[in-house]
Tab-separated table of C-alpha atoms and ligand atoms in Angstrom:
chain	number	residue	atom	x	y	z
U	1142	UNK	CA	33.297	62.896	101.931
U	1143	UNK	CA	33.162	65.405	99.083
U	1144	UNK	CA	31.549	63.969	95.951
U	1145	UNK	CA	34.078	62.523	93.562
U	1146	UNK	CA	36.989	62.694	95.986
U	1147	UNK	CA	39.121	59.644	96.665
U	1148	UNK	CA	38.447	57.706	99.805
U	1149	UNK	CA	41.810	56.136	100.467
U	1150	UNK	CA	44.993	57.602	99.004
U	1151	UNK	CA	48.516	56.302	99.697
U	1152	UNK	CA	51.567	57.998	98.255
U	1153	UNK	CA	55.003	56.420	98.494
U	1154	UNK	CA	54.272	54.705	101.814
U	1155	UNK	CA	57.472	53.166	103.123
U	1156	UNK	CA	58.167	51.413	106.405
U	1157	UNK	CA	61.554	50.308	107.657
U	1158	UNK	CA	61.332	48.866	111.164
U	1159	UNK	CA	63.976	50.106	113.596
U	1160	UNK	CA	67.097	47.972	113.496
U	1161	UNK	CA	65.873	46.092	110.458
U	1162	UNK	CA	67.330	46.486	106.978
U	1163	UNK	CA	64.084	45.167	105.441
U	1164	UNK	CA	61.629	47.510	103.765
U	1165	UNK	CA	58.407	46.076	105.144
U	1166	UNK	CA	56.638	48.539	102.814
U	1167	UNK	CA	58.440	49.924	99.816
U	1168	UNK	CA	56.940	53.045	98.275
U	1169	UNK	CA	53.342	51.860	98.110
U	1170	UNK	CA	51.032	54.198	96.180
U	1171	UNK	CA	47.393	53.668	95.292
U	1172	UNK	CA	44.023	55.385	95.271
U	1173	UNK	CA	40.670	53.808	96.026
U	1174	UNK	CA	37.752	55.931	94.924
U	1175	UNK	CA	34.867	53.798	96.169
U	1176	UNK	CA	33.511	52.059	99.229
U	1177	UNK	CA	33.101	48.308	99.517
U	1178	UNK	CA	35.696	45.683	100.343
U	1179	UNK	CA	39.376	46.173	99.570
U	1180	UNK	CA	41.272	42.902	99.972
U	1181	UNK	CA	45.024	42.849	100.403
U	1182	UNK	CA	46.631	39.563	99.502
U	1183	UNK	CA	50.235	38.457	99.706
U	1184	UNK	CA	52.477	35.827	101.232
U	1185	UNK	CA	53.493	35.943	104.880
U	1186	UNK	CA	55.838	38.846	105.465
U	1187	UNK	CA	54.758	40.766	102.343
U	1188	UNK	CA	53.699	43.819	104.392
U	1189	UNK	CA	49.919	43.438	104.759
U	1190	UNK	CA	49.776	43.924	108.524
U	1191	UNK	CA	52.224	46.804	108.344
U	1192	UNK	CA	50.030	48.614	105.813
U	1193	UNK	CA	46.866	48.027	107.848
U	1194	UNK	CA	48.545	49.237	111.048
U	1195	UNK	CA	49.723	52.438	109.355
U	1196	UNK	CA	46.273	53.149	107.888
U	1197	UNK	CA	44.667	52.486	111.272
U	1198	UNK	CA	47.122	54.943	112.906
U	1199	UNK	CA	48.716	52.236	115.046
U	1200	UNK	CA	52.109	52.591	113.421
U	1201	UNK	CA	54.026	55.470	111.850
U	1202	UNK	CA	55.336	55.165	108.322
U	1203	UNK	CA	59.021	55.911	107.752
U	1204	UNK	CA	58.067	58.074	104.784
U	1205	UNK	CA	55.156	58.731	102.442
U	1206	UNK	CA	51.599	59.833	103.147
U	1207	UNK	CA	48.166	58.310	103.452
U	1208	UNK	CA	44.768	59.937	103.719
U	1209	UNK	CA	41.502	58.296	104.617
U	1210	UNK	CA	38.349	60.157	103.726
U	1211	UNK	CA	40.480	63.293	103.387
U	1212	UNK	CA	42.193	62.974	106.794
U	1213	UNK	CA	45.923	62.449	107.056
U	1214	UNK	CA	46.842	59.305	109.028
U	1215	UNK	CA	50.018	60.888	110.413
U	1216	UNK	CA	48.857	64.392	111.337
U	1217	UNK	CA	45.149	63.807	112.018
U	1218	UNK	CA	45.040	60.463	113.856
U	1219	UNK	CA	42.197	61.524	116.161
U	1220	UNK	CA	39.869	62.280	113.261
U	1221	UNK	CA	40.769	58.927	111.739
U	1222	UNK	CA	40.277	56.995	114.990
U	1223	UNK	CA	36.746	58.356	115.357
U	1224	UNK	CA	35.874	56.879	112.000
U	1225	UNK	CA	37.545	53.491	112.075
U	1226	UNK	CA	37.337	50.183	113.885
U	1227	UNK	CA	39.993	47.521	113.720
U	1228	UNK	CA	40.075	43.813	114.446
U	1229	UNK	CA	43.728	42.838	114.748
U	1230	UNK	CA	44.902	39.357	113.861
U	1231	UNK	CA	45.361	38.252	117.459
U	1232	UNK	CA	42.140	39.781	118.867
U	1233	UNK	CA	39.823	37.592	120.968
U	1234	UNK	CA	36.801	38.686	123.028
U	1235	UNK	CA	37.219	38.801	126.834
U	1236	UNK	CA	36.538	35.196	127.941
U	1237	UNK	CA	34.651	35.799	131.200
U	1238	UNK	CA	31.877	38.040	129.827
U	1239	UNK	CA	29.066	37.282	127.363
U	1240	UNK	CA	28.702	38.485	123.745
U	1241	UNK	CA	25.958	40.859	124.922
U	1242	UNK	CA	28.207	42.321	127.609
U	1243	UNK	CA	31.087	42.551	125.111
U	1244	UNK	CA	29.117	44.641	122.640
U	1245	UNK	CA	27.459	46.682	125.369
U	1246	UNK	CA	30.708	47.631	127.111
U	1247	UNK	CA	32.389	48.370	123.791
U	1248	UNK	CA	29.603	50.830	122.971
U	1249	UNK	CA	29.866	52.483	126.391
U	1250	UNK	CA	33.608	52.787	125.821
U	1251	UNK	CA	32.911	54.431	122.474
U	1252	UNK	CA	30.820	57.055	124.249
U	1253	UNK	CA	27.201	55.891	123.915
U	1254	UNK	CA	24.727	56.300	126.775
U	1255	UNK	CA	23.626	53.286	128.872
U	1256	UNK	CA	20.158	52.828	127.320
U	1257	UNK	CA	21.310	53.369	123.757
U	1258	UNK	CA	24.239	50.972	124.190
U	1259	UNK	CA	21.895	48.314	125.599
U	1260	UNK	CA	19.432	48.663	122.739
U	1261	UNK	CA	22.108	48.657	120.043
U	1262	UNK	CA	23.903	45.647	121.528
U	1263	UNK	CA	20.706	43.557	121.431
U	1264	UNK	CA	19.895	44.720	117.919
U	1265	UNK	CA	23.250	43.800	116.474
U	1266	UNK	CA	23.321	40.373	118.131
U	1267	UNK	CA	19.820	39.681	116.789
U	1268	UNK	CA	20.955	40.727	113.345
U	1269	UNK	CA	23.854	38.290	113.532
U	1270	UNK	CA	21.499	35.559	114.828
U	1271	UNK	CA	23.282	34.916	118.126
U	1272	UNK	CA	20.069	33.678	119.783
U	1273	UNK	CA	20.762	32.153	123.206
U	1274	UNK	CA	24.502	32.349	122.587
U	1275	UNK	CA	24.303	36.097	123.268
U	1276	UNK	CA	24.165	35.285	126.979
U	1277	UNK	CA	26.792	32.568	127.449
U	1278	UNK	CA	30.429	33.224	128.386
U	1279	UNK	CA	32.652	33.983	125.406
U	1280	UNK	CA	35.096	31.323	126.538
U	1281	UNK	CA	32.501	28.608	125.840
U	1282	UNK	CA	32.056	29.714	122.200
U	1283	UNK	CA	33.692	28.109	119.145
U	1284	UNK	CA	36.529	29.911	117.346
U	1285	UNK	CA	34.117	31.054	114.656
U	1286	UNK	CA	31.626	32.441	117.160
U	1287	UNK	CA	34.396	34.261	119.030
U	1288	UNK	CA	35.314	36.081	115.823
U	1289	UNK	CA	31.639	36.814	115.313
U	1290	UNK	CA	31.562	38.542	118.709
U	1291	UNK	CA	34.323	40.860	117.508
U	1292	UNK	CA	32.411	41.502	114.290
U	1293	UNK	CA	29.305	42.304	116.327
U	1294	UNK	CA	31.269	44.873	118.329
U	1295	UNK	CA	32.607	46.454	115.153
U	1296	UNK	CA	29.201	46.429	113.442
U	1297	UNK	CA	27.515	48.047	116.415
U	1298	UNK	CA	29.975	50.926	116.429
U	1299	UNK	CA	28.971	52.173	112.979
U	1300	UNK	CA	32.545	53.056	112.099
U	1301	UNK	CA	32.903	54.186	108.482
U	1302	UNK	CA	36.012	52.117	107.917
U	1303	UNK	CA	36.676	48.624	109.231
U	1304	UNK	CA	40.082	46.961	109.198
U	1305	UNK	CA	40.139	43.185	109.442
U	1306	UNK	CA	43.547	41.552	109.558
U	1307	UNK	CA	43.341	37.908	108.483
U	1308	UNK	CA	39.890	37.532	110.023
U	1309	UNK	CA	39.339	33.935	108.973
U	1310	UNK	CA	42.760	32.401	109.560
U	1311	UNK	CA	42.304	29.190	111.505
U	1312	UNK	CA	38.528	29.037	111.053
U	1313	UNK	CA	36.900	25.899	109.693
U	1314	UNK	CA	35.114	26.167	106.311
U	1315	UNK	CA	31.664	26.517	107.879
U	1316	UNK	CA	32.745	29.314	110.207
U	1317	UNK	CA	34.528	31.005	107.297
U	1318	UNK	CA	31.338	31.006	105.226
U	1319	UNK	CA	29.378	32.377	108.166
U	1320	UNK	CA	31.899	35.148	108.479
U	1321	UNK	CA	31.529	35.948	104.774
U	1322	UNK	CA	27.787	36.278	105.277
U	1323	UNK	CA	28.328	38.739	108.103
U	1324	UNK	CA	30.656	40.704	105.892
U	1325	UNK	CA	28.057	40.922	103.115
U	1326	UNK	CA	25.976	42.793	105.641
U	1327	UNK	CA	28.823	45.046	106.730
U	1328	UNK	CA	29.951	45.978	103.224
U	1329	UNK	CA	26.622	47.573	102.311
U	1330	UNK	CA	27.426	50.848	103.995
U	1331	UNK	CA	31.056	50.602	105.147
U	1332	UNK	CA	34.491	50.606	103.699
U	1333	UNK	CA	36.307	47.415	104.642
U	1334	UNK	CA	40.024	46.746	104.347
U	1335	UNK	CA	40.665	43.047	104.776
U	1336	UNK	CA	43.874	41.059	104.574
U	1337	UNK	CA	43.955	37.373	103.777
U	1338	UNK	CA	46.101	34.701	102.270
U	1339	UNK	CA	43.067	32.744	101.155
U	1340	UNK	CA	42.622	33.443	97.462
U	1341	UNK	CA	39.089	32.082	97.457
U	1342	UNK	CA	38.165	34.579	100.140
U	1343	UNK	CA	39.467	37.459	98.062
U	1344	UNK	CA	37.571	36.203	94.994
U	1345	UNK	CA	34.353	35.928	96.977
U	1346	UNK	CA	34.490	39.216	98.810
U	1347	UNK	CA	36.645	41.796	97.100
U	1348	UNK	CA	35.445	44.805	95.194
U	1349	UNK	CA	39.114	45.698	94.754
U	1350	UNK	CA	42.193	43.543	95.225
U	1351	UNK	CA	45.740	44.690	95.983
U	1352	UNK	CA	48.638	42.243	95.715
U	1353	UNK	CA	51.592	42.912	98.015
U	1354	UNK	CA	54.921	41.227	97.451
U	1355	UNK	CA	58.028	41.975	99.519
U	1356	UNK	CA	56.601	45.333	100.536
U	1357	UNK	CA	55.654	46.369	97.004
U	1358	UNK	CA	52.171	46.668	95.574
U	1359	UNK	CA	52.578	44.603	92.422
U	1360	UNK	CA	48.966	44.652	91.226
U	1361	UNK	CA	45.743	46.490	91.978
U	1362	UNK	CA	42.299	46.167	90.439
U	1363	UNK	CA	38.948	44.433	90.415
U	1364	UNK	CA	39.000	40.674	89.834
U	1365	UNK	CA	37.960	41.292	86.207
U	1366	UNK	CA	40.682	43.862	85.683
U	1367	UNK	CA	43.312	41.544	87.120
U	1368	UNK	CA	42.038	38.686	84.984
U	1369	UNK	CA	42.231	40.792	81.831
U	1370	UNK	CA	45.967	41.347	82.392
U	1371	UNK	CA	46.565	37.705	81.601
U	1372	UNK	CA	46.599	36.725	77.959
U	1373	UNK	CA	45.271	33.280	78.749
U	1374	UNK	CA	42.164	32.020	80.463
U	1375	UNK	CA	43.034	28.459	81.432
U	1376	UNK	CA	45.417	27.170	84.033
U	1377	UNK	CA	46.996	23.716	84.295
U	1378	UNK	CA	48.566	23.156	87.692
U	1379	UNK	CA	50.972	20.237	87.943
U	1380	UNK	CA	50.892	18.278	91.181
U	1381	UNK	CA	54.315	16.685	90.619
U	1382	UNK	CA	57.383	17.509	88.524
U	1383	UNK	CA	57.519	15.997	85.015
U	1384	UNK	CA	60.665	14.043	84.116
U	1385	UNK	CA	60.974	15.612	80.683
U	1386	UNK	CA	60.740	19.366	80.069
U	1387	UNK	CA	57.278	20.413	78.911
U	1388	UNK	CA	56.851	21.903	75.484
U	1389	UNK	CA	54.179	24.510	74.968
U	1390	UNK	CA	52.895	25.673	71.632
U	1391	UNK	CA	50.949	28.432	73.316
U	1392	UNK	CA	51.011	29.842	76.823
U	1393	UNK	CA	53.392	30.582	79.651
U	1394	UNK	CA	54.762	28.644	82.526
U	1395	UNK	CA	55.059	30.172	85.995
U	1396	UNK	CA	56.067	28.777	89.371
U	1397	UNK	CA	53.059	27.947	91.507
U	1398	UNK	CA	52.486	26.384	94.898
U	1399	UNK	CA	55.492	24.460	96.247
U	1400	UNK	CA	57.398	25.727	93.193
U	1401	UNK	CA	55.495	23.335	90.918
U	1402	UNK	CA	54.803	24.549	87.362
U	1403	UNK	CA	51.550	26.246	86.446
U	1404	UNK	CA	50.802	26.585	82.760
U	1405	UNK	CA	48.634	29.506	81.715
U	1406	UNK	CA	47.244	28.933	78.274
U	1407	UNK	CA	44.230	28.639	75.963
U	1408	UNK	CA	41.496	26.086	76.504
U	1409	UNK	CA	42.574	23.961	73.497
U	1410	UNK	CA	46.220	23.948	74.496
U	1411	UNK	CA	45.287	23.156	78.106
U	1412	UNK	CA	43.474	20.012	77.000
U	1413	UNK	CA	46.325	18.991	74.670
U	1414	UNK	CA	48.786	19.357	77.560
U	1415	UNK	CA	46.402	17.445	79.802
U	1416	UNK	CA	46.439	14.482	77.409
U	1417	UNK	CA	50.243	14.428	77.397
U	1418	UNK	CA	50.421	14.681	81.154
U	1419	UNK	CA	47.936	11.831	81.564
U	1420	UNK	CA	50.045	9.695	79.248
U	1421	UNK	CA	53.097	10.412	81.388
U	1422	UNK	CA	51.151	9.628	84.562
U	1423	UNK	CA	51.550	13.132	85.989
U	1424	UNK	CA	48.734	14.409	88.175
U	1425	UNK	CA	47.365	17.874	87.447
U	1426	UNK	CA	44.315	20.103	87.808
U	1427	UNK	CA	42.811	22.154	85.017
U	1428	UNK	CA	40.707	25.240	85.728
U	1429	UNK	CA	39.701	28.610	84.375
U	1430	UNK	CA	42.223	31.199	85.556
U	1431	UNK	CA	41.645	32.234	89.167
U	1432	UNK	CA	43.192	34.683	91.560
U	1433	UNK	CA	45.875	32.219	92.614
U	1434	UNK	CA	47.118	32.012	88.994
U	1435	UNK	CA	47.095	35.794	88.727
U	1436	UNK	CA	49.044	35.962	91.985
U	1437	UNK	CA	51.726	33.567	90.715
U	1438	UNK	CA	51.822	35.419	87.400
U	1439	UNK	CA	52.391	38.890	88.877
U	1440	UNK	CA	54.736	37.464	91.509
U	1441	UNK	CA	56.719	35.966	88.649
U	1442	UNK	CA	57.188	39.456	87.213
U	1443	UNK	CA	54.583	38.953	84.508
U	1444	UNK	CA	52.903	42.247	85.266
U	1445	UNK	CA	54.144	45.466	86.700
U	1446	UNK	CA	50.955	47.506	86.354
U	1447	UNK	CA	49.685	49.066	89.540
U	1448	UNK	CA	53.129	49.801	90.913
D	839	ADP	P1	52.309	40.222	106.518
D	839	ADP	O1	51.208	40.828	107.312
D	839	ADP	O2	52.076	40.292	105.030
D	839	ADP	O3	52.651	38.833	106.960
D	839	ADP	P2	54.066	42.066	107.939
D	839	ADP	O4	53.574	43.440	107.657
D	839	ADP	O5	53.704	41.461	109.246
D	839	ADP	O6	53.633	41.101	106.733
D	839	ADP	O7	55.651	42.040	107.839
D	839	ADP	C1	56.377	42.631	106.758
D	839	ADP	C2	57.877	42.527	107.058
D	839	ADP	O8	58.215	43.353	108.176
D	839	ADP	C3	58.366	41.125	107.400
D	839	ADP	O9	59.654	40.982	106.848
D	839	ADP	C4	58.401	41.138	108.900
D	839	ADP	O10	59.389	40.229	109.382
D	839	ADP	C5	58.821	42.571	109.206
D	839	ADP	N1	58.288	43.057	110.493
D	839	ADP	C6	56.985	43.101	110.863
D	839	ADP	N2	56.838	43.651	112.098
D	839	ADP	C7	58.095	43.952	112.515
D	839	ADP	C8	58.640	44.537	113.717
D	839	ADP	N3	57.835	44.946	114.714
D	839	ADP	N4	59.979	44.699	113.788
D	839	ADP	C9	60.803	44.310	112.780
D	839	ADP	N5	60.355	43.761	111.624
D	839	ADP	C10	59.027	43.575	111.488
């Protein structure tokens, strides 16, 4: 990559699936100048998988362009495919071979010689601390370990760009944390595009965050940049609906999870509201603003930057 050039550039990317009136992606434009982890968040159906599939050359856009490391995803797919590795949402390792055989055969398939593939496969499984599990059948592994086998394959390949579509969906909290640790290793020298609907995951991992909503990119930035777009730094999330309308002296109300109100406000006002809510017997949580609040805020139309 030429110094100073942008790594990932999308211009007006639009996807309308055949026979469908829905714009799965609606004129998405953004530029990412650095490496690291780019996390795409959004509700189900917001277009995350569609965007990943276009960038990974698995799907053609209806219009618009995208370049990865200077190569055009539409006209130079071969150059892109040499440089990327993708773990689709539904991917599972082959059940009747071992993790070692999985990584080894993947490397052979990618063009490495027998000896080199063998050496690399052992190295990567050692690095990911597989131990004896490197030699048992994949089908006997837990869900978390199965995903780890896929990560081992991807890591071994030394692709410059790694696409992970909802890699931790369905994993238990321990397996999710293990996966995050593996990713800390991967991010050091790769560019990772990861989709998730777990806000905590995005907060933990992302160098950059993009928020997709109904096919539109409604926000893009680092966690700090996104946070700065909000005027307020405290969030009061109601866990049930109040009987009387709430009055705020300072702050804004947005619709949060299950359409329950979230109040974004100052620390003082948050504690004043909390006292009133307690008096009324309404359950709530009070926290510094997090990514989930930012998501509800931009979804609510509170911010149009990044479009
Ligand atoms: P996400 O990954 O955020 O859940 P998707 O990219 O899978 O979102 O889907 C975006 C939109 O495109 C949704 O409305 C979905 O129903 C639609 N869609 C996805 N794949 C297809 C397809 N193969 N044919 C028709 N519509 C599709």
